[in-house]
């Protein structure tokens, strides 16, 4: 796992947008896995900027979002579909026919989940997956105890997740109790993974998932099993890491490291 610590949220966002833009330039028809939440908003804003100012072309890409609340129709203001349209899709030249977000109000979530997995396969798999992290260590909505082999399915949300996400709803009772989410197994099949996290409230879980033991109780620890996973943090989120100096040395001497490992 490569750990990059940026001084601020803005810098974290710029670095991650730069990674994504680089991948899009390398492969115009890239398949991106996308995340929601407050964390990637700055990254999406930077990507929109690169599109507007430098003409970064989204027209051939395909996107798959990680998750969606069960019961919310795509146009609901709290749906992740709405979030993506609002924060990224409507600002860039993405082809809406190639945009996939799980359908929260599907009549048959099980059948839908199998269909979603099939669409990912049909697209050739996810090339580059962007992730945030919940305070309980979840990626997507893979709550504690989710199998590392899990595929897209319905998950019941953990109490802490419901409380954390209540800020987007009028009342905590309005937060859906279930979500459709890609599984940990689905995520691990992405060719490259980028996880971003910021703020002091993520510091404990960031230290646990990077430096702690691999466990399904913190599903982000699954990234330790991936060969091309990068984590970009701001200083606050990185504040409880024990090996911060080591990560910073590697970041600052990347040319030497690349020479040694041939990447
Ligand atoms: C939700 C999403 C996750 C996201 C997490 C963190 O639970 N399902 O994909 O990573 O929230 O959100 P935030 O970035 O707002 O802290």
CSV table of C-alpha atoms and ligand atoms in Angstrom, one decimal:
chain,number,residue,atom,x,y,z
A,1,UNK,CA,0.0,0.0,0.0
A,2,UNK,CA,1.4,3.4,-0.9
A,3,UNK,CA,0.6,6.1,1.6
A,4,UNK,CA,0.6,9.8,0.6
A,5,UNK,CA,0.1,12.4,3.2
A,6,UNK,CA,-0.9,15.8,1.9
A,7,UNK,CA,-0.8,19.0,4.1
A,8,UNK,CA,-4.5,19.9,3.6
A,9,UNK,CA,-7.8,18.7,2.3
A,10,UNK,CA,-7.3,20.8,-0.8
A,11,UNK,CA,-4.0,19.3,-1.5
A,12,UNK,CA,-5.4,15.8,-0.9
A,13,UNK,CA,-8.1,16.5,-3.4
A,14,UNK,CA,-5.7,17.9,-6.0
A,15,UNK,CA,-3.4,14.9,-5.7
A,16,UNK,CA,-6.2,12.4,-6.0
A,17,UNK,CA,-7.8,14.3,-9.0
A,18,UNK,CA,-4.4,14.3,-10.6
A,19,UNK,CA,-4.1,10.4,-10.2
A,20,UNK,CA,-7.6,10.0,-11.8
A,21,UNK,CA,-6.9,12.4,-14.6
A,22,UNK,CA,-3.7,10.6,-15.4
A,23,UNK,CA,-5.5,7.3,-15.6
A,24,UNK,CA,-8.2,8.8,-17.9
A,25,UNK,CA,-5.5,10.2,-20.2
A,26,UNK,CA,-3.7,6.8,-20.3
A,27,UNK,CA,-7.0,5.0,-21.2
A,28,UNK,CA,-9.8,7.0,-22.7
A,29,UNK,CA,-12.4,4.3,-22.2
A,30,UNK,CA,-11.4,3.6,-18.6
A,31,UNK,CA,-13.9,2.0,-16.3
A,32,UNK,CA,-14.0,4.0,-13.0
A,33,UNK,CA,-15.5,2.9,-9.7
A,34,UNK,CA,-16.8,6.0,-7.9
A,35,UNK,CA,-17.5,6.9,-4.3
A,36,UNK,CA,-19.8,9.4,-2.6
A,37,UNK,CA,-19.6,11.2,0.8
A,38,UNK,CA,-18.0,14.5,1.8
A,39,UNK,CA,-14.5,13.2,1.2
A,40,UNK,CA,-14.4,13.0,-2.6
A,41,UNK,CA,-16.3,16.3,-3.2
A,42,UNK,CA,-13.0,18.3,-3.5
A,43,UNK,CA,-11.5,15.6,-5.8
A,44,UNK,CA,-14.6,15.8,-8.1
A,45,UNK,CA,-14.3,19.7,-8.1
A,46,UNK,CA,-10.7,19.4,-9.2
A,47,UNK,CA,-11.6,16.9,-11.9
A,48,UNK,CA,-14.3,19.3,-13.2
A,49,UNK,CA,-11.7,22.1,-13.2
A,50,UNK,CA,-9.3,19.9,-15.3
A,51,UNK,CA,-12.1,19.1,-17.7
A,52,UNK,CA,-13.1,22.8,-18.1
A,53,UNK,CA,-9.6,24.2,-18.2
A,54,UNK,CA,-7.6,21.5,-19.9
A,55,UNK,CA,-10.3,19.6,-21.8
A,56,UNK,CA,-10.0,16.3,-19.9
A,57,UNK,CA,-12.3,14.0,-21.9
A,58,UNK,CA,-14.9,11.9,-20.1
A,59,UNK,CA,-16.9,11.0,-23.2
A,60,UNK,CA,-15.6,7.4,-23.5
A,61,UNK,CA,-15.4,6.5,-19.8
A,62,UNK,CA,-17.8,4.1,-18.0
A,63,UNK,CA,-18.5,4.6,-14.3
A,64,UNK,CA,-19.9,2.3,-11.6
A,65,UNK,CA,-20.8,3.8,-8.2
A,66,UNK,CA,-20.1,1.7,-5.1
A,67,UNK,CA,-23.5,2.0,-3.4
A,68,UNK,CA,-27.0,3.4,-3.0
A,69,UNK,CA,-29.6,3.6,-0.2
A,70,UNK,CA,-32.4,1.1,-0.5
A,71,UNK,CA,-35.7,2.8,-1.1
A,72,UNK,CA,-34.5,6.1,-2.5
A,73,UNK,CA,-35.5,6.8,-6.1
A,74,UNK,CA,-32.6,8.1,-8.3
A,75,UNK,CA,-33.9,11.7,-8.2
A,76,UNK,CA,-34.2,11.9,-4.4
A,77,UNK,CA,-32.0,14.7,-3.1
A,78,UNK,CA,-30.3,12.3,-0.7
A,79,UNK,CA,-29.7,9.5,-3.2
A,80,UNK,CA,-26.2,8.8,-4.3
A,81,UNK,CA,-27.3,9.1,-7.9
A,82,UNK,CA,-28.4,12.7,-7.2
A,83,UNK,CA,-25.1,13.3,-5.4
A,84,UNK,CA,-23.1,12.1,-8.4
A,85,UNK,CA,-25.1,14.1,-10.9
A,86,UNK,CA,-24.7,17.2,-8.8
A,87,UNK,CA,-21.0,16.9,-7.9
A,88,UNK,CA,-19.6,15.4,-11.1
A,89,UNK,CA,-21.6,14.0,-14.0
A,90,UNK,CA,-23.5,17.1,-15.0
A,91,UNK,CA,-20.3,19.2,-15.0
A,92,UNK,CA,-18.3,17.0,-17.4
A,93,UNK,CA,-19.0,15.4,-20.8
A,94,UNK,CA,-19.7,11.9,-19.5
A,95,UNK,CA,-22.0,9.8,-21.6
A,96,UNK,CA,-25.0,9.2,-19.3
A,97,UNK,CA,-25.6,5.8,-21.0
A,98,UNK,CA,-22.3,4.6,-19.5
A,99,UNK,CA,-23.1,5.8,-15.9
A,100,UNK,CA,-24.1,3.1,-13.5
A,101,UNK,CA,-25.3,3.8,-9.9
A,102,UNK,CA,-27.2,1.0,-8.0
A,103,UNK,CA,-30.9,1.6,-8.2
A,104,UNK,CA,-32.2,2.2,-4.7
A,105,UNK,CA,-35.9,1.7,-5.5
A,106,UNK,CA,-35.5,-1.5,-7.5
A,107,UNK,CA,-38.3,-4.0,-6.8
A,108,UNK,CA,-35.9,-6.9,-6.5
A,109,UNK,CA,-32.5,-5.8,-5.0
A,110,UNK,CA,-31.1,-9.4,-5.2
A,111,UNK,CA,-31.8,-9.6,-8.9
A,112,UNK,CA,-30.6,-6.1,-9.4
A,113,UNK,CA,-27.3,-6.8,-7.6
A,114,UNK,CA,-26.6,-9.8,-9.8
A,115,UNK,CA,-27.3,-7.6,-12.9
A,116,UNK,CA,-25.0,-4.9,-11.6
A,117,UNK,CA,-22.1,-7.4,-11.1
A,118,UNK,CA,-22.8,-8.6,-14.7
A,119,UNK,CA,-22.6,-5.0,-16.1
A,120,UNK,CA,-19.2,-4.6,-14.4
A,121,UNK,CA,-18.0,-7.8,-16.0
A,122,UNK,CA,-19.4,-6.8,-19.4
A,123,UNK,CA,-17.5,-3.5,-19.1
A,124,UNK,CA,-14.3,-5.5,-18.7
A,125,UNK,CA,-14.0,-4.9,-14.9
A,126,UNK,CA,-13.1,-1.8,-13.0
A,127,UNK,CA,-9.8,-0.3,-13.9
A,128,UNK,CA,-9.6,2.3,-11.2
A,129,UNK,CA,-11.7,2.4,-8.0
A,130,UNK,CA,-12.0,5.4,-5.8
A,131,UNK,CA,-13.0,4.8,-2.1
A,132,UNK,CA,-13.7,6.8,1.0
A,133,UNK,CA,-13.9,5.2,4.4
A,134,UNK,CA,-16.6,5.2,7.1
A,135,UNK,CA,-15.6,5.7,10.8
A,136,UNK,CA,-16.3,2.0,11.4
A,137,UNK,CA,-13.8,1.2,8.6
A,138,UNK,CA,-16.3,0.4,5.9
A,139,UNK,CA,-15.6,0.8,2.2
A,140,UNK,CA,-18.7,1.2,0.1
A,141,UNK,CA,-21.3,0.1,2.7
A,142,UNK,CA,-19.4,-3.0,3.6
A,143,UNK,CA,-20.1,-2.8,7.3
A,144,UNK,CA,-18.0,-4.7,10.0
A,145,UNK,CA,-18.2,-8.4,9.4
A,146,UNK,CA,-18.7,-8.2,5.6
A,147,UNK,CA,-16.9,-11.1,3.9
A,148,UNK,CA,-13.8,-10.2,1.9
A,149,UNK,CA,-15.4,-12.5,-0.8
A,150,UNK,CA,-18.7,-10.5,-0.8
A,151,UNK,CA,-20.3,-9.3,-4.1
A,152,UNK,CA,-22.9,-6.6,-4.7
A,153,UNK,CA,-25.8,-7.1,-2.4
A,154,UNK,CA,-28.0,-5.5,0.3
A,155,UNK,CA,-26.3,-4.7,3.6
A,156,UNK,CA,-27.9,-3.4,6.8
A,157,UNK,CA,-26.2,-0.2,8.0
A,158,UNK,CA,-24.3,-0.1,11.2
A,159,UNK,CA,-25.6,2.3,14.0
A,160,UNK,CA,-22.5,4.6,13.7
A,161,UNK,CA,-23.0,4.9,9.9
A,162,UNK,CA,-26.7,5.8,10.3
A,163,UNK,CA,-25.7,8.5,12.9
A,164,UNK,CA,-22.8,9.8,10.7
A,165,UNK,CA,-25.0,10.0,7.6
A,166,UNK,CA,-28.0,11.6,9.5
A,167,UNK,CA,-26.5,15.0,8.8
A,168,UNK,CA,-27.7,14.8,5.2
A,169,UNK,CA,-31.4,14.0,6.2
A,170,UNK,CA,-34.0,16.1,8.0
A,171,UNK,CA,-34.4,13.5,10.8
A,172,UNK,CA,-32.3,10.5,11.8
A,173,UNK,CA,-35.4,8.4,11.3
A,174,UNK,CA,-35.3,9.3,7.6
A,175,UNK,CA,-31.9,7.6,7.1
A,176,UNK,CA,-32.5,4.3,5.2
A,177,UNK,CA,-31.5,1.2,7.2
A,178,UNK,CA,-30.3,-0.7,4.1
A,179,UNK,CA,-28.1,-0.1,1.1
A,180,UNK,CA,-27.1,-1.9,-2.0
A,181,UNK,CA,-23.3,-2.0,-2.1
A,182,UNK,CA,-20.6,-3.5,-4.2
A,183,UNK,CA,-18.9,-6.3,-2.1
A,184,UNK,CA,-15.4,-6.3,-0.7
A,185,UNK,CA,-14.7,-9.0,-3.3
A,186,UNK,CA,-16.0,-6.8,-6.1
A,187,UNK,CA,-13.8,-3.9,-4.9
A,188,UNK,CA,-10.7,-6.1,-4.6
A,189,UNK,CA,-11.0,-7.0,-8.3
A,190,UNK,CA,-10.4,-3.4,-9.4
A,191,UNK,CA,-7.1,-3.2,-11.1
A,192,UNK,CA,-6.0,-0.1,-9.1
A,193,UNK,CA,-7.5,1.4,-5.9
A,194,UNK,CA,-7.3,4.9,-4.5
A,195,UNK,CA,-8.7,5.5,-1.0
A,196,UNK,CA,-8.9,9.0,0.3
A,197,UNK,CA,-9.6,10.2,3.8
A,198,UNK,CA,-9.5,13.5,5.6
A,199,UNK,CA,-10.1,15.1,9.0
A,200,UNK,CA,-9.3,14.2,12.6
A,201,UNK,CA,-12.5,12.1,12.9
A,202,UNK,CA,-11.0,9.5,10.5
A,203,UNK,CA,-7.6,9.4,12.2
A,204,UNK,CA,-8.3,6.3,14.4
A,205,UNK,CA,-9.8,4.2,11.7
A,206,UNK,CA,-7.1,5.3,9.2
A,207,UNK,CA,-4.3,4.1,11.6
A,208,UNK,CA,-6.2,0.8,12.2
A,209,UNK,CA,-6.8,0.0,8.5
A,210,UNK,CA,-3.2,0.8,7.4
A,211,UNK,CA,-1.2,-0.4,10.3
A,212,UNK,CA,-3.5,-2.9,12.1
A,213,UNK,CA,-4.3,-6.5,11.3
A,214,UNK,CA,-6.4,-7.6,8.4
A,215,UNK,CA,-9.9,-8.2,9.6
A,216,UNK,CA,-13.4,-8.2,8.2
A,217,UNK,CA,-14.4,-6.1,11.2
A,218,UNK,CA,-12.7,-3.2,9.4
A,219,UNK,CA,-13.4,-3.9,5.8
A,220,UNK,CA,-10.9,-1.3,4.5
A,221,UNK,CA,-8.1,-3.6,5.8
A,222,UNK,CA,-8.9,-5.7,2.7
A,223,UNK,CA,-6.8,-3.1,0.8
A,224,UNK,CA,-3.7,-4.6,2.4
A,225,UNK,CA,-4.4,-7.6,0.2
A,226,UNK,CA,-4.4,-5.6,-3.0
A,227,UNK,CA,-1.2,-5.1,-5.1
A,228,UNK,CA,-1.9,-1.6,-6.3
A,229,UNK,CA,-3.7,0.3,-3.6
A,230,UNK,CA,-2.8,4.0,-2.9
A,231,UNK,CA,-4.1,6.0,0.1
A,232,UNK,CA,-4.1,9.8,0.0
A,233,UNK,CA,-4.7,11.5,3.4
A,234,UNK,CA,-4.6,14.9,4.8
A,235,UNK,CA,-2.4,15.6,7.9
A,236,UNK,CA,-5.4,15.3,10.3
A,237,UNK,CA,-6.4,11.9,9.1
A,238,UNK,CA,-2.8,10.7,9.1
A,239,UNK,CA,-2.1,12.1,12.6
A,240,UNK,CA,-2.3,8.7,14.4
A,241,UNK,CA,-0.1,6.7,12.0
A,242,UNK,CA,2.9,5.3,13.7
A,243,UNK,CA,5.1,5.1,10.6
A,244,UNK,CA,4.4,8.5,9.2
A,245,UNK,CA,8.0,9.4,8.7
A,246,UNK,CA,8.6,6.3,6.7
A,247,UNK,CA,5.7,7.0,4.4
A,248,UNK,CA,6.9,10.6,3.9
A,249,UNK,CA,10.4,9.4,3.1
A,250,UNK,CA,9.1,7.0,0.5
A,251,UNK,CA,6.9,9.8,-1.0
A,252,UNK,CA,9.8,12.3,-1.1
A,253,UNK,CA,12.2,9.8,-2.6
A,254,UNK,CA,9.8,8.2,-5.1
A,255,UNK,CA,12.3,8.4,-7.9
A,256,UNK,CA,14.8,6.2,-5.9
A,257,UNK,CA,12.0,3.8,-5.0
A,258,UNK,CA,10.7,3.6,-8.5
A,259,UNK,CA,14.2,2.8,-9.8
A,260,UNK,CA,14.5,0.0,-7.2
A,261,UNK,CA,11.1,-1.6,-7.8
A,262,UNK,CA,10.8,-0.8,-11.5
A,263,UNK,CA,7.4,1.0,-11.3
B,1,LIG,C1,-20.8,6.5,3.2
B,1,LIG,C2,-20.4,5.9,1.9
B,1,LIG,C3,-19.0,5.6,1.8
B,1,LIG,C4,-18.1,6.7,2.3
B,1,LIG,C5,-18.5,7.1,3.7
B,1,LIG,C6,-17.7,8.2,4.3
B,1,LIG,O1,-21.1,5.6,4.2
B,1,LIG,N1,-21.2,4.7,1.7
B,1,LIG,O2,-18.7,5.2,0.5
B,1,LIG,O3,-16.8,6.5,2.1
B,1,LIG,O4,-19.9,7.4,3.8
B,1,LIG,O5,-18.3,9.4,4.1
B,1,LIG,P1,-17.6,10.8,4.2
B,1,LIG,O6,-16.7,11.0,3.1
B,1,LIG,O7,-18.8,11.8,4.2
B,1,LIG,O8,-16.9,10.8,5.5
